[in-house]
Short mmCIF file of C-alpha atoms in Angstrom, two decimals:
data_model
loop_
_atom_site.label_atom_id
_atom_site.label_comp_id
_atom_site.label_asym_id
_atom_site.label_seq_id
_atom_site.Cartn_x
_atom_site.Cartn_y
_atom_site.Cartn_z
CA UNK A 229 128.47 154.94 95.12
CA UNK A 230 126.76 151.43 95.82
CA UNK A 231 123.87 153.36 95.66
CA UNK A 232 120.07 151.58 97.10
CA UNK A 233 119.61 148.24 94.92
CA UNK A 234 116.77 149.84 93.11
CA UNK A 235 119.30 152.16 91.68
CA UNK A 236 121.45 149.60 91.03
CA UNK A 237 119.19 147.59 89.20
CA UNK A 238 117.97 150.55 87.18
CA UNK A 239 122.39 150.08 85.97
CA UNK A 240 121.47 146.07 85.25
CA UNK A 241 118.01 146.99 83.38
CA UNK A 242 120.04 149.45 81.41
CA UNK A 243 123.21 147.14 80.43
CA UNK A 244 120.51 144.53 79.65
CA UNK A 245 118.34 146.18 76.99
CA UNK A 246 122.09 148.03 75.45
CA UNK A 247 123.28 144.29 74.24
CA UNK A 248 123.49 144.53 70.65
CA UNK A 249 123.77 148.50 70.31
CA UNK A 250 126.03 150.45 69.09
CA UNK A 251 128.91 151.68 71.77
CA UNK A 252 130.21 155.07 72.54
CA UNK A 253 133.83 155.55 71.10
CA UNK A 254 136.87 155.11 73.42
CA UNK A 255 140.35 154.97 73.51
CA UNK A 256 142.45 152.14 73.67
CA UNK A 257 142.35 150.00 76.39
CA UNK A 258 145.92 148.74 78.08
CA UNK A 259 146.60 145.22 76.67
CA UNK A 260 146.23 142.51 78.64
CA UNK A 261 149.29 141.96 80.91
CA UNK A 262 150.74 145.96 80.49
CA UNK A 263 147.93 147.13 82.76
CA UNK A 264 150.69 147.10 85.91
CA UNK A 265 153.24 149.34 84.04
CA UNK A 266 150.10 151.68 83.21
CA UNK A 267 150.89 155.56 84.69
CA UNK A 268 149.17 158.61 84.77
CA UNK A 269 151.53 160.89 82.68
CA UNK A 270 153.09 163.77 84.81
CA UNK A 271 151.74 162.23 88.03
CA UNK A 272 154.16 158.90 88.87
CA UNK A 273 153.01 157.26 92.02
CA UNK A 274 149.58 158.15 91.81
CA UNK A 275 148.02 154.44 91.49
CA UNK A 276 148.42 150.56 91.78
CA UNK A 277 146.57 147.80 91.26
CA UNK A 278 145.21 146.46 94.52
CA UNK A 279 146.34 143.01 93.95
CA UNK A 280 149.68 144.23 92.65
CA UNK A 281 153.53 143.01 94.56
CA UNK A 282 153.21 143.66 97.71
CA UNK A 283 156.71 145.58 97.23
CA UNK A 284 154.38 148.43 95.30
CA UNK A 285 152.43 148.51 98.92
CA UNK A 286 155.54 148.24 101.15
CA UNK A 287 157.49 150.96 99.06
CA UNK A 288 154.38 153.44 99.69
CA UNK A 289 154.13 152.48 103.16
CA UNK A 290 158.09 153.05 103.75
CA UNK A 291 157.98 156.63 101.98
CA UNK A 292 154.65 157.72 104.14
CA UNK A 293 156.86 156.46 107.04
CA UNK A 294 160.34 158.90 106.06
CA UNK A 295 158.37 161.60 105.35
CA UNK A 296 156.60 161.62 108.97
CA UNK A 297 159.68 160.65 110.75
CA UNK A 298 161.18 163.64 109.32
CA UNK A 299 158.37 165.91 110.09
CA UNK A 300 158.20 164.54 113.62
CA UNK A 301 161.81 165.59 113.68
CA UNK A 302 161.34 169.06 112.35
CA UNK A 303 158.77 169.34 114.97
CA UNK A 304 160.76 168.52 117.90
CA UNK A 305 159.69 165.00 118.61
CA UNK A 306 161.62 162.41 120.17
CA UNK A 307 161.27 159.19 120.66
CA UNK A 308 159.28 156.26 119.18
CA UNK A 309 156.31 157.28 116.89
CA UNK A 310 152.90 157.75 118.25
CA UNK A 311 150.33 155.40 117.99
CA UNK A 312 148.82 155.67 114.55
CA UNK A 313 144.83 155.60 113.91
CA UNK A 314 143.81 154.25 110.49
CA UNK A 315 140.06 154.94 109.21
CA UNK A 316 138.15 152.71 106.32
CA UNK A 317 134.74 154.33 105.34
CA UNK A 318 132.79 151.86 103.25
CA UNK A 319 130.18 152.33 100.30
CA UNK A 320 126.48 152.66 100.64
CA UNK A 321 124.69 155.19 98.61
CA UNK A 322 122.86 157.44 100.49
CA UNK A 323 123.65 155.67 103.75
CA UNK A 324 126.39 157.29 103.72
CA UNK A 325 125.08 159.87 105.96
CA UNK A 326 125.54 158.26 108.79
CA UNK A 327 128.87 157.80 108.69
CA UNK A 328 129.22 161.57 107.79
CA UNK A 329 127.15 161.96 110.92
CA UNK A 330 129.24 159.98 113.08
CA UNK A 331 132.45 161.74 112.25
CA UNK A 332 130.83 165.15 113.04
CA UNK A 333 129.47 163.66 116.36
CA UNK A 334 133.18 162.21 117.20
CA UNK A 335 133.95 165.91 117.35
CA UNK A 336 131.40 166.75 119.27
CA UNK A 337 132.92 163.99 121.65
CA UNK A 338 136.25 165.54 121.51
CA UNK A 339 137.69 162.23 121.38
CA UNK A 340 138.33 161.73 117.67
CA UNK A 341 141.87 161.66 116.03
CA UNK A 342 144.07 162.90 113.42
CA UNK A 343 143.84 159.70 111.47
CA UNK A 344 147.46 158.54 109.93
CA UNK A 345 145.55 157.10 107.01
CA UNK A 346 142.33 157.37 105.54
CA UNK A 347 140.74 154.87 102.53
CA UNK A 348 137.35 155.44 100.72
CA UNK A 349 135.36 153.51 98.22
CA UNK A 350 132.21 154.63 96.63
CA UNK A 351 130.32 156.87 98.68
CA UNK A 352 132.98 156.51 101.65
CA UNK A 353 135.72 158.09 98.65
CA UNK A 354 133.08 161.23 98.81
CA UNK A 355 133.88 161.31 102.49
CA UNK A 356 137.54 160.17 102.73
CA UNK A 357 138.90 163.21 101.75
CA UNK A 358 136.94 165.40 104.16
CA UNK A 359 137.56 163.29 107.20
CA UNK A 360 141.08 163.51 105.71
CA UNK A 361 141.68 166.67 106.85
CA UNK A 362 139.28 166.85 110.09
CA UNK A 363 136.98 168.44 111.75
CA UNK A 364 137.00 171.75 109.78
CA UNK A 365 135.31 170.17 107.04
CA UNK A 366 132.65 168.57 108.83
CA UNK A 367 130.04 171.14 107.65
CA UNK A 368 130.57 169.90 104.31
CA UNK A 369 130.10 166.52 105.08
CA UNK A 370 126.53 167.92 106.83
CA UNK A 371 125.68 169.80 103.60
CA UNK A 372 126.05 166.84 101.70
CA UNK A 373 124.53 164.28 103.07
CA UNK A 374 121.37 166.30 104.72
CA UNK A 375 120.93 169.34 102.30
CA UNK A 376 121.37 167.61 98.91
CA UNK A 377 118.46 165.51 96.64
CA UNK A 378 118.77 162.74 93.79
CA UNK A 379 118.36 165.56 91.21
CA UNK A 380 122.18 167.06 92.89
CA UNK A 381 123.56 164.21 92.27
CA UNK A 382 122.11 162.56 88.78
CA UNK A 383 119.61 163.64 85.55
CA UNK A 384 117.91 160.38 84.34
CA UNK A 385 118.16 159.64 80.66
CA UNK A 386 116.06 159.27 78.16
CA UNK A 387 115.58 155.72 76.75
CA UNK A 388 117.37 156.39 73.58
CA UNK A 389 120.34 157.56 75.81
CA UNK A 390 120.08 154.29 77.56
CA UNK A 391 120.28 152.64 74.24
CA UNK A 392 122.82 153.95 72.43
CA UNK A 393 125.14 155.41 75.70
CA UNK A 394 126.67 154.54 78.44
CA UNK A 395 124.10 154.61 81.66
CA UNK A 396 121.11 155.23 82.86
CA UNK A 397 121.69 158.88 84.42
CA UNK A 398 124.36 161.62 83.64
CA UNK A 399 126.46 162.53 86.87
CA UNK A 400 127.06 166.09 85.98
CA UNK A 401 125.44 167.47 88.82
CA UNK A 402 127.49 164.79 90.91
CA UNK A 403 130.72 166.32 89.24
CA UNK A 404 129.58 170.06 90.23
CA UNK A 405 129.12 169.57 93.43
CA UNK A 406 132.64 167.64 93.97
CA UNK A 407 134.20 170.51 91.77
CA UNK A 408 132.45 172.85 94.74
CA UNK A 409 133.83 171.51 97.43
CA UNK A 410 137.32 170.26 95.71
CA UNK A 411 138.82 173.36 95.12
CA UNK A 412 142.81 173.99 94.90
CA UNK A 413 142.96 175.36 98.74
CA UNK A 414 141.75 171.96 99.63
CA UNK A 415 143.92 170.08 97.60
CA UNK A 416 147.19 172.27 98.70
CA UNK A 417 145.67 171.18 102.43
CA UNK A 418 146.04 167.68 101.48
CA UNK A 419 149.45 167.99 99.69
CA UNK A 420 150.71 169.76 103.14
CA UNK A 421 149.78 166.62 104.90
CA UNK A 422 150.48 164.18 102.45
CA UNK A 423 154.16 165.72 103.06
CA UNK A 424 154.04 165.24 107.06
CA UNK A 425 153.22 161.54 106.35
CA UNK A 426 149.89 161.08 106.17
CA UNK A 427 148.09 158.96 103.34
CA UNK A 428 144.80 159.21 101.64
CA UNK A 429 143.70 156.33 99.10
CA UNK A 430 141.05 155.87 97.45
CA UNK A 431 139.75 152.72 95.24
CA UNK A 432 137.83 152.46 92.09
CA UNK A 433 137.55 149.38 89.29
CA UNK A 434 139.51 149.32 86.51
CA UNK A 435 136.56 147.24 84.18
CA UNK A 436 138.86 146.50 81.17
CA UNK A 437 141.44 144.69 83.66
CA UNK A 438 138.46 143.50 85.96
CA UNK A 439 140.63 144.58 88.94
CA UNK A 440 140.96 147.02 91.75
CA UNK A 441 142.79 150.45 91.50
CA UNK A 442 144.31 152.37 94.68
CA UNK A 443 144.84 156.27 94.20
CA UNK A 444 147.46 157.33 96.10
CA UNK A 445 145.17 160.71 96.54
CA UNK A 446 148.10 162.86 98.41
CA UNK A 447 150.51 162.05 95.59
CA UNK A 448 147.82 163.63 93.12
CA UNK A 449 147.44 166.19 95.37
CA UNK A 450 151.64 166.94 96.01
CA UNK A 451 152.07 166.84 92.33
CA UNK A 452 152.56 170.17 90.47
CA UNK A 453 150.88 169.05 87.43
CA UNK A 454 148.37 171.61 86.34
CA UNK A 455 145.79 168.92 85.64
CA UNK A 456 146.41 167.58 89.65
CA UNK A 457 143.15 168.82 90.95
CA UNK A 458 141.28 167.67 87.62
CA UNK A 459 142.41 163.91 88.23
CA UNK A 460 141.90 164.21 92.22
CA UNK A 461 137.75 165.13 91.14
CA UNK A 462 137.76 162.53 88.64
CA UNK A 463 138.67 160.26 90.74
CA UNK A 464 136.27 160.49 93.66
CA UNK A 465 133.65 160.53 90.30
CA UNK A 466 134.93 157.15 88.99
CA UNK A 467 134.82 155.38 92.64
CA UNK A 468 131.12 156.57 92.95
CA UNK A 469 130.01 155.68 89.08
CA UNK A 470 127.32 152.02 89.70
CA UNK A 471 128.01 150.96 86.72
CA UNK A 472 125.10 150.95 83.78
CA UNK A 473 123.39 153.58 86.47
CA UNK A 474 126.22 156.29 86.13
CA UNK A 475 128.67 156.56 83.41
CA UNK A 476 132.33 155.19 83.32
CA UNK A 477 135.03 157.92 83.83
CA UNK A 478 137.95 157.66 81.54
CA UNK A 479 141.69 157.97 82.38
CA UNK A 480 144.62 158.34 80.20
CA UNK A 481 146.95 156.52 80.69
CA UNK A 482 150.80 155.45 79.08
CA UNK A 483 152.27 152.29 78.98
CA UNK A 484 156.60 152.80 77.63
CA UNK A 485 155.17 156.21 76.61
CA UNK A 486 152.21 154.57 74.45
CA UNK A 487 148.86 156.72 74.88
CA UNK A 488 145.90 154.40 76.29
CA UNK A 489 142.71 154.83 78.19
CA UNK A 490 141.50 153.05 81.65
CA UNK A 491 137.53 152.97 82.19
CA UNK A 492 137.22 152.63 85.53
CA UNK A 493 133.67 152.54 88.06
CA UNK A 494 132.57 152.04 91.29
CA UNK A 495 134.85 151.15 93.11
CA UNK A 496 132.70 149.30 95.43
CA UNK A 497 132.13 146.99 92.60
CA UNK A 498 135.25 144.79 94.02
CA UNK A 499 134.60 145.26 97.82
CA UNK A 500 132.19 147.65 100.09
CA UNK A 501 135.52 148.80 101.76
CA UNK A 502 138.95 148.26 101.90
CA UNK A 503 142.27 148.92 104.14
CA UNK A 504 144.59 146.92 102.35
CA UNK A 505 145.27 143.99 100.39
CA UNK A 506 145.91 140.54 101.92
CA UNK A 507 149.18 140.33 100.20
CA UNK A 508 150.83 142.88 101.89
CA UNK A 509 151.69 142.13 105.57
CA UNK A 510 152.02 145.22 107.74
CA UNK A 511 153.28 143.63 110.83
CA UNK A 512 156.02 141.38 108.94
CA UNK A 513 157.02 144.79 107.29
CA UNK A 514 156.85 146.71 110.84
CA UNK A 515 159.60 143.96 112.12
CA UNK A 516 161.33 143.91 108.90
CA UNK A 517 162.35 147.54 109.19
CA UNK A 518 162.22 148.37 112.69
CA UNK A 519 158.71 150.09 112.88
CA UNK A 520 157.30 149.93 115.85
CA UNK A 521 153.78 151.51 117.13
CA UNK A 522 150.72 150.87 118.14
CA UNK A 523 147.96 150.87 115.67
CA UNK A 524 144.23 151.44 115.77
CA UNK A 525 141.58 150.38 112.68
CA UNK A 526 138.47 152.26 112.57
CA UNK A 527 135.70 151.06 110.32
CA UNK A 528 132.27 152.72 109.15
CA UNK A 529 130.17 150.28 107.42
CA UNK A 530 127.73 152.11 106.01
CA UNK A 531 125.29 150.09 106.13
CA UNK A 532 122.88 147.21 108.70
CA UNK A 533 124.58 143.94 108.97
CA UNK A 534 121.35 142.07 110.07
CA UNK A 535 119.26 140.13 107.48
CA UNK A 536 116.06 142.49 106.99
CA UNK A 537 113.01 140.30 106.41
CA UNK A 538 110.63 141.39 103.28
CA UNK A 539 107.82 140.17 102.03
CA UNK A 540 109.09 139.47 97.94
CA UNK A 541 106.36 139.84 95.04
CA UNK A 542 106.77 136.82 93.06
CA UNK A 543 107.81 139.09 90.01
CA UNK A 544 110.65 139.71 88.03
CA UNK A 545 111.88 143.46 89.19
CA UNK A 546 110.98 142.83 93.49
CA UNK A 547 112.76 139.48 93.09
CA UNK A 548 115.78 140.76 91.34
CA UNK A 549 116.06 144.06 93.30
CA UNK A 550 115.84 141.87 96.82
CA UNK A 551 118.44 139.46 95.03
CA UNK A 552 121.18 142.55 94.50
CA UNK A 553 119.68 143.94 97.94
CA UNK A 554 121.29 140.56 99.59
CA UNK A 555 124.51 140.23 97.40
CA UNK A 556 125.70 143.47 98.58
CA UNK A 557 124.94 143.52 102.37
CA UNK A 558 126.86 140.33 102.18
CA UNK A 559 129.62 141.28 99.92
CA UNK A 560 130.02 143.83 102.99
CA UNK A 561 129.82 141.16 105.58
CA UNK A 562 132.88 139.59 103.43
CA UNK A 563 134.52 142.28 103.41
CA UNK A 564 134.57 143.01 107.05
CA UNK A 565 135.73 139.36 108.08
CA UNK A 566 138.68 139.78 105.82
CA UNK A 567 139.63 142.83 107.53
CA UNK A 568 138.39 141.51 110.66
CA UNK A 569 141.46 138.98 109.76
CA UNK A 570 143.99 141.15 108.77
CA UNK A 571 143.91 142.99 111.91
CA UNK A 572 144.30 139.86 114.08
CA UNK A 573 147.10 138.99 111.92
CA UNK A 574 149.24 142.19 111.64
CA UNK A 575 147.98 143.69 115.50
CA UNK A 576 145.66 146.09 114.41
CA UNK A 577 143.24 147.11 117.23
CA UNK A 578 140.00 146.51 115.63
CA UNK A 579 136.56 148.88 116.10
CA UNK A 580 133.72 148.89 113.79
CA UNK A 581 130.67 150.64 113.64
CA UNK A 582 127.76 150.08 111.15
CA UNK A 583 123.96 151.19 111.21
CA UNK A 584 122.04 149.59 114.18
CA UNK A 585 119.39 147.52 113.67
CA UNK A 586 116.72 149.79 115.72
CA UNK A 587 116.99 152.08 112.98
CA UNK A 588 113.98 151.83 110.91
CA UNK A 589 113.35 154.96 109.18
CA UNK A 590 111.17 154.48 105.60
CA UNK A 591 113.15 154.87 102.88
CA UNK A 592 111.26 156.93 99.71
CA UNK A 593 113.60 156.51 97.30
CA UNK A 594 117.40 157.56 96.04
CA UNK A 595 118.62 160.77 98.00
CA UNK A 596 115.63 161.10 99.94
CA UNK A 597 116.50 164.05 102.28
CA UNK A 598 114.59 163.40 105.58
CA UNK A 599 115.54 159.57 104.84
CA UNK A 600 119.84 161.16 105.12
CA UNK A 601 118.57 163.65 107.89
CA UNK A 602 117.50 161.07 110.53
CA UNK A 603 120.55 158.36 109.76
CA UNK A 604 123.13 161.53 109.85
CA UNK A 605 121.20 162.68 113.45
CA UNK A 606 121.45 158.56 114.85
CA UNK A 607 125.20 158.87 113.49
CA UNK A 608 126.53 162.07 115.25
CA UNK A 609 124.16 161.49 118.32
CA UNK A 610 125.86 157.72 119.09
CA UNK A 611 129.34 159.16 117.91
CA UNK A 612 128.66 162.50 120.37
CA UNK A 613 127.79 160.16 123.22
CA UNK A 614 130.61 157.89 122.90
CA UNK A 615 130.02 155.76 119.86
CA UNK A 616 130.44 152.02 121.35
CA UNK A 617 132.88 150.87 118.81
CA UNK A 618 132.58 146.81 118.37
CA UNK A 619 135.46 144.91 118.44
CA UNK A 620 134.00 141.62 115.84
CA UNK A 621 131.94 141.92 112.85
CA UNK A 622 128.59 140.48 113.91
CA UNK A 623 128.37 136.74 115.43
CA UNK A 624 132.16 136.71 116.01
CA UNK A 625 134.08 136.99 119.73
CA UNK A 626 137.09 139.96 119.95
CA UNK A 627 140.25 138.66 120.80
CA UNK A 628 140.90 138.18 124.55
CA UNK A 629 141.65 141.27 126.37
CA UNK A 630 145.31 142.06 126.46
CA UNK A 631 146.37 139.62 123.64
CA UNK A 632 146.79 142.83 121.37
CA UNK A 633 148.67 144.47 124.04
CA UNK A 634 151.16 141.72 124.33
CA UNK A 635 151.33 140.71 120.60
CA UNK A 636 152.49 144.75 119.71
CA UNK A 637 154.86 144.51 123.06
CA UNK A 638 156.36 140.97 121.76
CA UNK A 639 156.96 142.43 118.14
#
């Protein structure tokens, strides 16, 4: 769940001193070039590669589209379709409290919205599913990230396990308490709106292929395969496993009805968050077939965006933790300007929030429970009060006002 780079360097530490060891047996792994015809047996539809033909992504953008035009019309709606509100909830360990904070304080405001789509990677694909479905699963999100400790989520290994398996900590505890909460009432809830249009997708990395895989989680969930809710846990598991810190989870997979097996991780190993790929352009598809509404991007970065000045031991462990420390708050940054990008490019009214800089509270470790407390208070308190949504990642100017205005109208 791009946990704290301590924990993430435990997963390096642990992959380092493996080399030369015996492995864990596995299945097959899809050759090399079959990986796109790779499907989850019983369950078409549920995934594609993120850098896949943008026809994959247009296709499952035109179905979500039918399915809530013809809900709208069941419902009595005329007219053009409402403005749409799109949410992206990044990765971030532990910080992820404050984004579950801020969607429990945008209740509290009154002013938050059904979102028409909803992605999560790493810890944000622990949340995506509960901001999915709104507010009346915001106690969850509070039990989560305020109630739980490092020992709910992970049980350390012992240094033979590190060895000879296949991380540094077993998530079982992790997997109970998404079995707790994941239950087949909540997956029937998001089948029902899967149906009225709404999508839920979720990333993790596929390591054989090296590349990034989208869950189409309301497919999963729609599908009347008994093993449906199984794969929805497993996959909110995968997109949270660091890799060398947590194990790998395993999918089986076919390729022309040949039996193979995807090990997939973090998904925050490609990117700290995600809307959608480059490749596919939203507002050429919009013209192409006549779609036209106003759209709205929310982002939670979990995370600061300023550089945080420490004072670095001139050792080996400090200098590599503040190293990984520094790769990921800028893989982040990336991350944001590309979707900073998109947005400009196919109209998307951009807002971001992210975890001020006043925010200063220590920090004693993984999971540390008054550490979630405080950043899951700041989150719902600013969201409560009217969160003050930025419209630029840090050190860039929004667009002028009215140019989105006019750029939607001109489409």
């Amino acid at each position: 769940m791009t946990a704290k780079p301590s924990f993430v360097l435990l997963g390096v530490m642990a992959l380092m001193l493996s080399v030369g060891c015996s492995t864990l047996s596995r299945g097959p792994a899809a050759p090399q070039g079959l990986g796109d015809k790779a499907v989850i047996a019983g369950i078409p539809g549920a995934r594609i590669y993120a850098d896949s033909a943008a026809t994959d992504l247009t296709r499952l953008g035109l179905e979500s589209v039918r399915r809530e035009e013809a809900f709208l019309a069941s419902s009595g709606h005329k007219g053009p379709l409402p403005a749409a509100s799109l949410l992206a909830i990044s990765g971030g360990g532990d910080n992820g409290a404050f984004g579950a904070g801020l969607l429990a304080g945008w209740t509290a405001a009154g002013s938050r919205p059904q979102f028409r789509a909803v992605t999560g990677i790493s810890t944000g694909a622990l949340i995506a599913p509960f901001a999915f479905l709104g507010p009346a699963y915001d106690h969850v999100l509070k039990h989560v990230y305020t109630d739980v400790t490092a020992k709910d989520i992970y049980t350390p290994r012992n240094l033979v396990s590190v060895f000879f398996g296949d991380a540094a900590a077993d998530t079982t505890p992790l997997w109970k308490l998404i079995s707790r909460y994941v239950d087949r009432k909540m997956l029937d809830a998001v089948a029902a709106e899967y149906q009225k249009g709404r999508l839920l997708l979720i990333a993790t990395t596929d390591l054989d292929a090296g590349r990034a895989v989208i869950w189409n989680m309301g497919q999963i969930a729609a599908s009347d395969n008994p093993k449906a809710l199984d794969l929805f846990r497993k996959v909110m598991l995968a997109s949270s496993a660091i890799p060398g810190a947590f194990p790998p989870v395993l999918f089986n997979v076919e390729v022309n009805g040949r039996p193979y097996q995807e090990m997939d991780v973090d998904g925050g190993t490609v990117a700290q968050v995600f809307v959608y790929p480059p490749s596919f352009r939203l507002g050429q598809m919009s013209g192409r077939y006549g779609i036209q509404r106003q759209r709205r991007l929310y982002v939670i970065q979990n995370a600061r965006l300023d550089p945080q000045w420490i004072d670095v031991s001139r050792r080996t462990l400090p200098i590599a933790r503040r190293a990984i420390s520094c790769l990921i708050q800028n893989q982040g940054k990336t991350d944001l300007l590309a979707i900073y990008y998109l947005s400009n490019r196919d109209h998307l009214d951009f807002n971001l929030a992210y975890i001020p800089e006043s925010f200063n509270e220590p920090d004693r470790g993984n999971f540390d429970r008054r550490y979630m407390r405080k950043l899951f208070d700041l989150g719902y308190t600013l969201a409560a009060n009217g969160y003050p949504w930025k419209k630029a990642p840090p050190g860039l100017s929004p667009p002028a006002k009215g140019t989105l205005e006019r750029a939607i109208l001109s489409k």
